[in-house]
PDB file of C-alpha atoms and ligand atoms in Angstrom:
ATOM      1  CA  MET O 965     103.768 156.299 213.912  1.00 80.00           C
ATOM      2  CA  ARG O 966     101.553 153.303 214.201  1.00 93.00           C
ATOM      3  CA  ILE O 967      97.787 153.758 214.263  1.00 95.00           C
ATOM      4  CA  SER O 968      96.169 150.257 214.546  1.00 97.00           C
ATOM      5  CA  ILE O 969      92.665 149.072 214.323  1.00 98.00           C
ATOM      6  CA  ILE O 970      91.871 145.958 216.287  1.00 98.00           C
ATOM      7  CA  VAL O 971      88.642 144.102 215.674  1.00 98.00           C
ATOM      8  CA  ALA O 972      86.866 140.748 215.688  1.00 98.00           C
ATOM      9  CA  ALA O 973      84.421 140.120 212.802  1.00 98.00           C
ATOM     10  CA  SER O 974      82.331 137.197 211.673  1.00 98.00           C
ATOM     11  CA  GLU O 975      82.580 135.824 208.057  1.00 98.00           C
ATOM     12  CA  ASN O 976      79.689 138.178 207.196  1.00 98.00           C
ATOM     13  CA  ASN O 977      81.553 141.114 208.839  1.00 98.00           C
ATOM     14  CA  VAL O 978      79.211 141.344 211.884  1.00 98.00           C
ATOM     15  CA  ILE O 979      80.928 142.931 214.919  1.00 98.00           C
ATOM     16  CA  GLY O 980      78.039 143.715 217.244  1.00 98.00           C
ATOM     17  CA  ARG O 981      74.464 143.018 218.217  1.00 98.00           C
ATOM     18  CA  ASP O 982      72.208 144.940 220.645  1.00 96.00           C
ATOM     19  CA  GLY O 983      75.149 146.924 221.993  1.00 95.00           C
ATOM     20  CA  SER O 984      77.502 144.049 222.655  1.00 95.00           C
ATOM     21  CA  ILE O 985      79.687 141.428 220.900  1.00 97.00           C
ATOM     22  CA  PRO O 986      77.673 138.336 219.847  1.00 97.00           C
ATOM     23  CA  TRP O 987      80.240 135.607 220.784  1.00 98.00           C
ATOM     24  CA  HIS O 988      82.465 134.803 223.637  1.00 97.00           C
ATOM     25  CA  LEU O 989      86.008 133.810 222.689  1.00 98.00           C
ATOM     26  CA  PRO O 990      88.328 134.011 225.807  1.00 98.00           C
ATOM     27  CA  ASP O 991      91.604 133.537 223.880  1.00 98.00           C
ATOM     28  CA  ASP O 992      90.646 136.441 221.578  1.00 98.00           C
ATOM     29  CA  LEU O 993      89.973 138.656 224.665  1.00 98.00           C
ATOM     30  CA  LYS O 994      93.474 137.659 225.948  1.00 98.00           C
ATOM     31  CA  TYR O 995      94.963 138.537 222.550  1.00 98.00           C
ATOM     32  CA  PHE O 996      93.141 141.960 222.610  1.00 98.00           C
ATOM     33  CA  ARG O 997      94.507 142.626 226.150  1.00 98.00           C
ATOM     34  CA  LYS O 998      98.002 141.573 225.301  1.00 98.00           C
ATOM     35  CA  LYS O 999      98.105 143.812 222.205  1.00 98.00           C
ATOM     36  CA  THR O1000      96.566 146.879 223.705  1.00 97.00           C
ATOM     37  CA  GLU O1001      97.769 146.915 227.311  1.00 96.00           C
ATOM     38  CA  GLY O1002     100.024 149.926 228.051  1.00 94.00           C
ATOM     39  CA  HIS O1003      98.847 151.742 224.865  1.00 95.00           C
ATOM     40  CA  PRO O1004      96.222 154.439 224.317  1.00 96.00           C
ATOM     41  CA  VAL O1005      92.871 152.960 223.113  1.00 97.00           C
ATOM     42  CA  ILE O1006      90.375 155.120 221.183  1.00 98.00           C
ATOM     43  CA  MET O1007      86.717 154.163 221.121  1.00 98.00           C
ATOM     44  CA  GLY O1008      83.282 155.477 220.202  1.00 98.00           C
ATOM     45  CA  ARG O1009      81.006 156.619 223.040  1.00 98.00           C
ATOM     46  CA  LYS O1010      78.674 153.662 222.437  1.00 98.00           C
ATOM     47  CA  ASN O1011      81.503 151.133 222.606  1.00 98.00           C
ATOM     48  CA  PHE O1012      82.811 152.825 225.752  1.00 98.00           C
ATOM     49  CA  GLU O1013      79.433 152.513 227.431  1.00 97.00           C
ATOM     50  CA  SER O1014      79.152 148.825 226.493  1.00 96.00           C
ATOM     51  CA  ILE O1015      82.641 148.182 228.004  1.00 97.00           C
ATOM     52  CA  VAL O1016      81.697 149.931 231.209  1.00 96.00           C
ATOM     53  CA  LYS O1017      78.445 147.889 231.328  1.00 95.00           C
ATOM     54  CA  ALA O1018      80.413 144.648 230.997  1.00 94.00           C
ATOM     55  CA  LEU O1019      83.493 145.505 233.180  1.00 95.00           C
ATOM     56  CA  GLY O1020      82.069 148.117 235.561  1.00 96.00           C
ATOM     57  CA  LYS O1021      84.985 150.448 234.621  1.00 97.00           C
ATOM     58  CA  PRO O1022      87.054 151.627 231.613  1.00 98.00           C
ATOM     59  CA  LEU O1023      89.690 149.228 230.181  1.00 98.00           C
ATOM     60  CA  PRO O1024      92.433 148.993 232.795  1.00 97.00           C
ATOM     61  CA  ASN O1025      96.123 149.761 232.227  1.00 96.00           C
ATOM     62  CA  ARG O1026      95.388 151.766 229.122  1.00 96.00           C
ATOM     63  CA  GLU O1027      94.678 155.383 228.390  1.00 95.00           C
ATOM     64  CA  ASN O1028      90.981 155.334 227.413  1.00 97.00           C
ATOM     65  CA  ILE O1029      90.084 158.001 224.845  1.00 97.00           C
ATOM     66  CA  ILE O1030      86.362 158.411 224.092  1.00 98.00           C
ATOM     67  CA  VAL O1031      85.070 159.986 220.896  1.00 98.00           C
ATOM     68  CA  THR O1032      81.742 161.851 221.262  1.00 98.00           C
ATOM     69  CA  ARG O1033      79.924 164.874 219.723  1.00 98.00           C
ATOM     70  CA  GLU O1034      78.464 165.634 223.254  1.00 98.00           C
ATOM     71  CA  SER O1035      80.577 168.541 224.420  1.00 94.00           C
ATOM     72  CA  THR O1036      79.693 168.058 228.152  1.00 97.00           C
ATOM     73  CA  TYR O1037      80.357 164.250 228.176  1.00 98.00           C
ATOM     74  CA  GLU O1038      82.428 163.150 231.131  1.00 96.00           C
ATOM     75  CA  ALA O1039      83.918 159.868 232.304  1.00 97.00           C
ATOM     76  CA  ASP O1040      86.268 159.285 235.238  1.00 95.00           C
ATOM     77  CA  ASP O1041      89.963 158.624 234.236  1.00 94.00           C
ATOM     78  CA  CYS O1042      89.208 159.033 230.544  1.00 97.00           C
ATOM     79  CA  GLU O1043      90.096 161.558 227.844  1.00 97.00           C
ATOM     80  CA  ILE O1044      87.197 162.915 225.798  1.00 98.00           C
ATOM     81  CA  ALA O1045      87.685 163.914 222.084  1.00 98.00           C
ATOM     82  CA  SER O1046      85.326 165.571 219.744  1.00 98.00           C
ATOM     83  CA  SER O1047      86.614 163.754 216.598  1.00 98.00           C
ATOM     84  CA  LEU O1048      88.702 160.743 215.676  1.00 97.00           C
ATOM     85  CA  GLU O1049      91.515 162.930 214.611  1.00 96.00           C
ATOM     86  CA  GLU O1050      91.588 164.795 217.942  1.00 96.00           C
ATOM     87  CA  ALA O1051      91.588 161.461 219.732  1.00 97.00           C
ATOM     88  CA  ILE O1052      94.636 160.369 217.729  1.00 95.00           C
ATOM     89  CA  MET O1053      96.422 163.546 218.698  1.00 93.00           C
ATOM     90  CA  TYR O1054      95.730 162.923 222.422  1.00 92.00           C
ATOM     91  CA  GLY O1055      97.020 159.440 221.981  1.00 91.00           C
ATOM     92  CA  HIS O1056     100.283 160.764 220.590  1.00 86.00           C
ATOM     93  CA  LYS O1057     100.775 163.660 222.906  1.00 84.00           C
ATOM     94  CA  ASP O1058     103.225 161.914 225.305  1.00 74.00           C
ATOM     95  CA  ASN O1059     105.131 159.755 222.918  1.00 69.00           C
ATOM     96  CA  ASP O1060     104.962 160.008 219.089  1.00 65.00           C
ATOM     97  CA  LYS O1061     106.549 156.502 218.669  1.00 66.00           C
ATOM     98  CA  GLU O1062     103.620 155.028 220.521  1.00 84.00           C
ATOM     99  CA  GLU O1063     101.236 152.496 218.925  1.00 95.00           C
ATOM    100  CA  ILE O1064      97.676 153.689 219.336  1.00 96.00           C
ATOM    101  CA  PHE O1065      94.747 151.299 218.998  1.00 98.00           C
ATOM    102  CA  ILE O1066      91.383 152.146 217.591  1.00 98.00           C
ATOM    103  CA  ILE O1067      89.018 149.638 219.198  1.00 98.00           C
ATOM    104  CA  GLY O1068      85.609 150.386 217.650  1.00 97.00           C
ATOM    105  CA  GLY O1069      82.675 150.245 217.361  1.00 96.00           C
ATOM    106  CA  GLY O1070      81.190 150.326 213.854  1.00 98.00           C
ATOM    107  CA  GLU O1071      80.950 154.048 213.350  1.00 98.00           C
ATOM    108  CA  ILE O1072      84.485 154.683 214.532  1.00 98.00           C
ATOM    109  CA  TYR O1073      85.980 151.826 212.496  1.00 98.00           C
ATOM    110  CA  LYS O1074      84.376 153.153 209.333  1.00 98.00           C
ATOM    111  CA  GLN O1075      86.159 156.509 209.794  1.00 97.00           C
ATOM    112  CA  ALA O1076      89.423 154.842 211.059  1.00 98.00           C
ATOM    113  CA  MET O1077      90.018 152.830 207.833  1.00 97.00           C
ATOM    114  CA  GLU O1078      91.435 156.107 206.274  1.00 94.00           C
ATOM    115  CA  LEU O1079      93.577 156.993 209.246  1.00 95.00           C
ATOM    116  CA  SER O1080      95.179 153.665 210.194  1.00 96.00           C
ATOM    117  CA  ASN O1081      98.259 151.825 208.973  1.00 95.00           C
ATOM    118  CA  TYR O1082      97.810 148.480 210.772  1.00 97.00           C
ATOM    119  CA  LEU O1083      94.760 146.306 211.087  1.00 98.00           C
ATOM    120  CA  TYR O1084      94.521 143.325 213.468  1.00 98.00           C
ATOM    121  CA  LEU O1085      91.463 141.337 212.447  1.00 99.00           C
ATOM    122  CA  THR O1086      90.259 138.294 214.286  1.00 99.00           C
ATOM    123  CA  ARG O1087      88.150 136.556 211.685  1.00 98.00           C
ATOM    124  CA  VAL O1088      85.485 134.446 213.533  1.00 98.00           C
ATOM    125  CA  HIS O1089      84.591 131.550 211.253  1.00 98.00           C
ATOM    126  CA  ALA O1090      80.800 131.744 211.610  1.00 98.00           C
ATOM    127  CA  TRP O1091      77.885 133.536 209.999  1.00 98.00           C
ATOM    128  CA  ILE O1092      76.330 135.671 212.744  1.00 98.00           C
ATOM    129  CA  ALA O1093      73.230 137.888 212.809  1.00 98.00           C
ATOM    130  CA  GLY O1094      73.900 141.439 214.058  1.00 98.00           C
ATOM    131  CA  ASP O1095      73.287 145.094 213.693  1.00 98.00           C
ATOM    132  CA  VAL O1096      76.832 146.529 213.431  1.00 98.00           C
ATOM    133  CA  VAL O1097      79.343 145.563 210.738  1.00 98.00           C
ATOM    134  CA  PHE O1098      83.008 146.125 209.887  1.00 98.00           C
ATOM    135  CA  PRO O1099      83.775 147.702 206.449  1.00 98.00           C
ATOM    136  CA  GLU O1100      85.191 145.588 203.563  1.00 97.00           C
ATOM    137  CA  ILE O1101      88.967 145.330 203.635  1.00 98.00           C
ATOM    138  CA  ASP O1102      90.106 146.519 200.259  1.00 97.00           C
ATOM    139  CA  PRO O1103      93.021 144.367 198.999  1.00 97.00           C
ATOM    140  CA  GLU O1104      94.241 147.352 196.945  1.00 96.00           C
ATOM    141  CA  VAL O1105      94.873 149.198 200.200  1.00 96.00           C
ATOM    142  CA  TRP O1106      95.728 146.432 202.711  1.00 98.00           C
ATOM    143  CA  GLU O1107      98.214 143.506 202.484  1.00 98.00           C
ATOM    144  CA  GLU O1108      98.156 140.588 204.813  1.00 98.00           C
ATOM    145  CA  VAL O1109     101.436 140.188 206.672  1.00 98.00           C
ATOM    146  CA  GLU O1110     100.656 137.470 209.296  1.00 98.00           C
ATOM    147  CA  ARG O1111      98.070 134.911 210.205  1.00 98.00           C
ATOM    148  CA  GLU O1112      97.544 132.395 212.955  1.00 98.00           C
ATOM    149  CA  GLU O1113      94.650 129.905 213.196  1.00 98.00           C
ATOM    150  CA  HIS O1114      92.826 129.061 216.448  1.00 98.00           C
ATOM    151  CA  PRO O1115      90.573 125.907 216.412  1.00 98.00           C
ATOM    152  CA  ALA O1116      87.142 125.696 218.021  1.00 98.00           C
ATOM    153  CA  ASP O1117      87.202 123.802 221.367  1.00 98.00           C
ATOM    154  CA  THR O1118      85.303 123.405 224.598  1.00 98.00           C
ATOM    155  CA  LYS O1119      85.813 127.095 225.464  1.00 98.00           C
ATOM    156  CA  HIS O1120      85.547 128.452 221.934  1.00 98.00           C
ATOM    157  CA  LYS O1121      82.370 127.705 220.089  1.00 98.00           C
ATOM    158  CA  PHE O1122      83.850 128.943 216.761  1.00 98.00           C
ATOM    159  CA  ALA O1123      87.255 128.600 215.132  1.00 98.00           C
ATOM    160  CA  PHE O1124      88.906 131.892 214.310  1.00 98.00           C
ATOM    161  CA  THR O1125      92.023 133.337 212.677  1.00 98.00           C
ATOM    162  CA  TYR O1126      94.168 136.265 213.795  1.00 98.00           C
ATOM    163  CA  ILE O1127      95.102 138.170 210.679  1.00 98.00           C
ATOM    164  CA  THR O1128      97.445 141.174 210.584  1.00 98.00           C
ATOM    165  CA  TYR O1129      97.210 143.673 207.647  1.00 98.00           C
ATOM    166  CA  LYS O1130      99.458 146.507 206.856  1.00 97.00           C
ATOM    167  CA  ARG O1131      98.546 149.504 204.686  1.00 97.00           C
ATOM    168  CA  LYS O1132     100.303 149.291 201.363  1.00 96.00           C
ATOM    169  CA  ASN O1133     100.708 153.142 200.952  1.00 89.00           C
ATOM    170  CA  ARG O1134     101.759 155.840 203.315  1.00 83.00           C
ATOM    171  CA  LEU O1135      99.112 157.475 205.428  1.00 80.00           C
ATOM    172  CA  HIS O1136      98.229 160.992 204.417  1.00 70.00           C
ATOM    173  CA  PHE O1137      97.225 161.815 207.988  1.00 64.00           C
ATOM    174  CA  GLU O1138      99.816 163.655 209.988  1.00 60.00           C
ATOM    175  CA  VAL O1139      99.678 164.771 213.608  1.00 56.00           C
TER     176      VAL O1139
HETATM  177  N1  NAP I1238      83.674 142.851 217.513  1.00 83.67           N
HETATM  178  C1  NAP I1238      84.453 143.802 217.880  1.00 83.67           C
HETATM  179  O1  NAP I1238      85.674 143.779 217.785  1.00 83.67           O
HETATM  180  C2  NAP I1238      83.824 145.084 218.430  1.00 83.67           C
HETATM  181  C3  NAP I1238      84.670 146.085 218.959  1.00 83.67           C
HETATM  182  C4  NAP I1238      84.105 147.217 219.441  1.00 83.67           C
HETATM  183  C5  NAP I1238      82.773 147.426 219.498  1.00 83.67           C
HETATM  184  N2  NAP I1238      81.919 146.354 218.979  1.00 83.67           N
HETATM  185  C6  NAP I1238      80.466 146.534 219.000  1.00 83.67           C
HETATM  186  O2  NAP I1238      80.141 147.652 218.166  1.00 83.67           O
HETATM  187  C7  NAP I1238      78.904 148.192 218.631  1.00 83.67           C
HETATM  188  C8  NAP I1238      79.014 149.683 218.891  1.00 83.67           C
HETATM  189  O3  NAP I1238      79.306 150.318 217.660  1.00 83.67           O
HETATM  190  P1  NAP I1238      78.419 151.536 217.084  1.00 83.67           P
HETATM  191  O4  NAP I1238      78.787 151.766 215.626  1.00 83.67           O
HETATM  192  O5  NAP I1238      77.059 151.368 217.529  1.00 83.67           O
HETATM  193  O6  NAP I1238      79.022 152.812 217.987  1.00 83.67           O
HETATM  194  P2  NAP I1238      80.456 153.409 218.312  1.00 83.67           P
HETATM  195  O7  NAP I1238      81.215 153.445 217.021  1.00 83.67           O
HETATM  196  O8  NAP I1238      81.119 152.622 219.389  1.00 83.67           O
HETATM  197  O9  NAP I1238      80.091 154.777 218.871  1.00 83.67           O
HETATM  198  C9  NAP I1238      79.351 155.757 218.085  1.00 83.67           C
HETATM  199  C10 NAP I1238      79.404 157.048 218.703  1.00 83.67           C
HETATM  200  O10 NAP I1238      80.699 157.606 218.661  1.00 83.67           O
HETATM  201  C11 NAP I1238      80.624 159.051 218.548  1.00 83.67           C
HETATM  202  N3  NAP I1238      81.239 159.388 217.249  1.00 83.67           N
HETATM  203  C12 NAP I1238      81.292 158.656 216.093  1.00 83.67           C
HETATM  204  N4  NAP I1238      81.909 159.406 215.177  1.00 83.67           N
HETATM  205  C13 NAP I1238      82.242 160.580 215.685  1.00 83.67           C
HETATM  206  C14 NAP I1238      82.957 161.737 215.215  1.00 83.67           C
HETATM  207  N5  NAP I1238      83.405 161.768 213.975  1.00 83.67           N
HETATM  208  N6  NAP I1238      83.117 162.774 216.040  1.00 83.67           N
HETATM  209  C15 NAP I1238      82.664 162.754 217.322  1.00 83.67           C
HETATM  210  N7  NAP I1238      81.974 161.702 217.839  1.00 83.67           N
HETATM  211  C16 NAP I1238      81.839 160.591 216.987  1.00 83.67           C
HETATM  212  C17 NAP I1238      79.117 159.444 218.665  1.00 83.67           C
HETATM  213  O11 NAP I1238      78.919 159.585 220.030  1.00 83.67           O
HETATM  214  P3  NAP I1238      77.780 160.550 220.639  1.00 83.67           P
HETATM  215  O12 NAP I1238      76.463 159.923 220.267  1.00 83.67           O
HETATM  216  O13 NAP I1238      78.011 160.547 222.109  1.00 83.67           O
HETATM  217  O14 NAP I1238      77.987 161.834 219.969  1.00 83.67           O
HETATM  218  C18 NAP I1238      78.489 158.121 218.167  1.00 83.67           C
HETATM  219  O15 NAP I1238      77.098 157.946 218.606  1.00 83.67           O
HETATM  220  C19 NAP I1238      78.539 147.381 219.894  1.00 83.67           C
HETATM  221  O16 NAP I1238      77.674 146.329 219.598  1.00 83.67           O
HETATM  222  C20 NAP I1238      79.886 146.805 220.330  1.00 83.67           C
HETATM  223  O17 NAP I1238      79.757 145.702 221.122  1.00 83.67           O
HETATM  224  C21 NAP I1238      82.478 145.259 218.496  1.00 83.67           C
END
């Protein structure tokens, strides 16, 4: 089973500021859509609300699974889970060969590092001020298996690199 984190982080590991993402990189958004479309996506309640604020709806063509401690939380067309482990079980319930994506934000990523075996990082080549960060990627745990550069251009203020990491050891988590 593949449990994948997907994230974009600056050189100083910033991923968010004031409830949203502090850059606009259209090709990275396309990459995110291409990777995650058709798959379950797991997100923290705060990330979910920032997506709805931006799009006016949950992410289309994906099963949206929201993690919250609020037992009465409701959102149309979404699954609600009371822990990340429960969210992963929901994601696997129809197809255990499925790739599931954990799409943030910061609190959820911190917990997901122990529970994931793939990590798709878009490293944004800039130092950005922010209030939410991604954890350090431990080279003892994660090995890089692929990378592709994207230059800055008129639509992209910063250059960035898509980097794929794979966990070196087996996951201990089983569903
Ligand atoms: N750059 C990127 O790739 C990227 C991607 C995603 C998000 N972001 C950014 O990240 C920021 C949001 O991240 P965040 O850390 O503030 O919030 P978050 O991780 O999106 O959501 C936190 C919430 O998730 C719930 N939660 C967390 N752990 C839980 C657990 N173990 N069990 C049950 N519920 C749990 C809680 O919801 P309740 O309070 O409802 O209980 C908590 O308040 C935004 O700025 C967003 O734009 C960036």
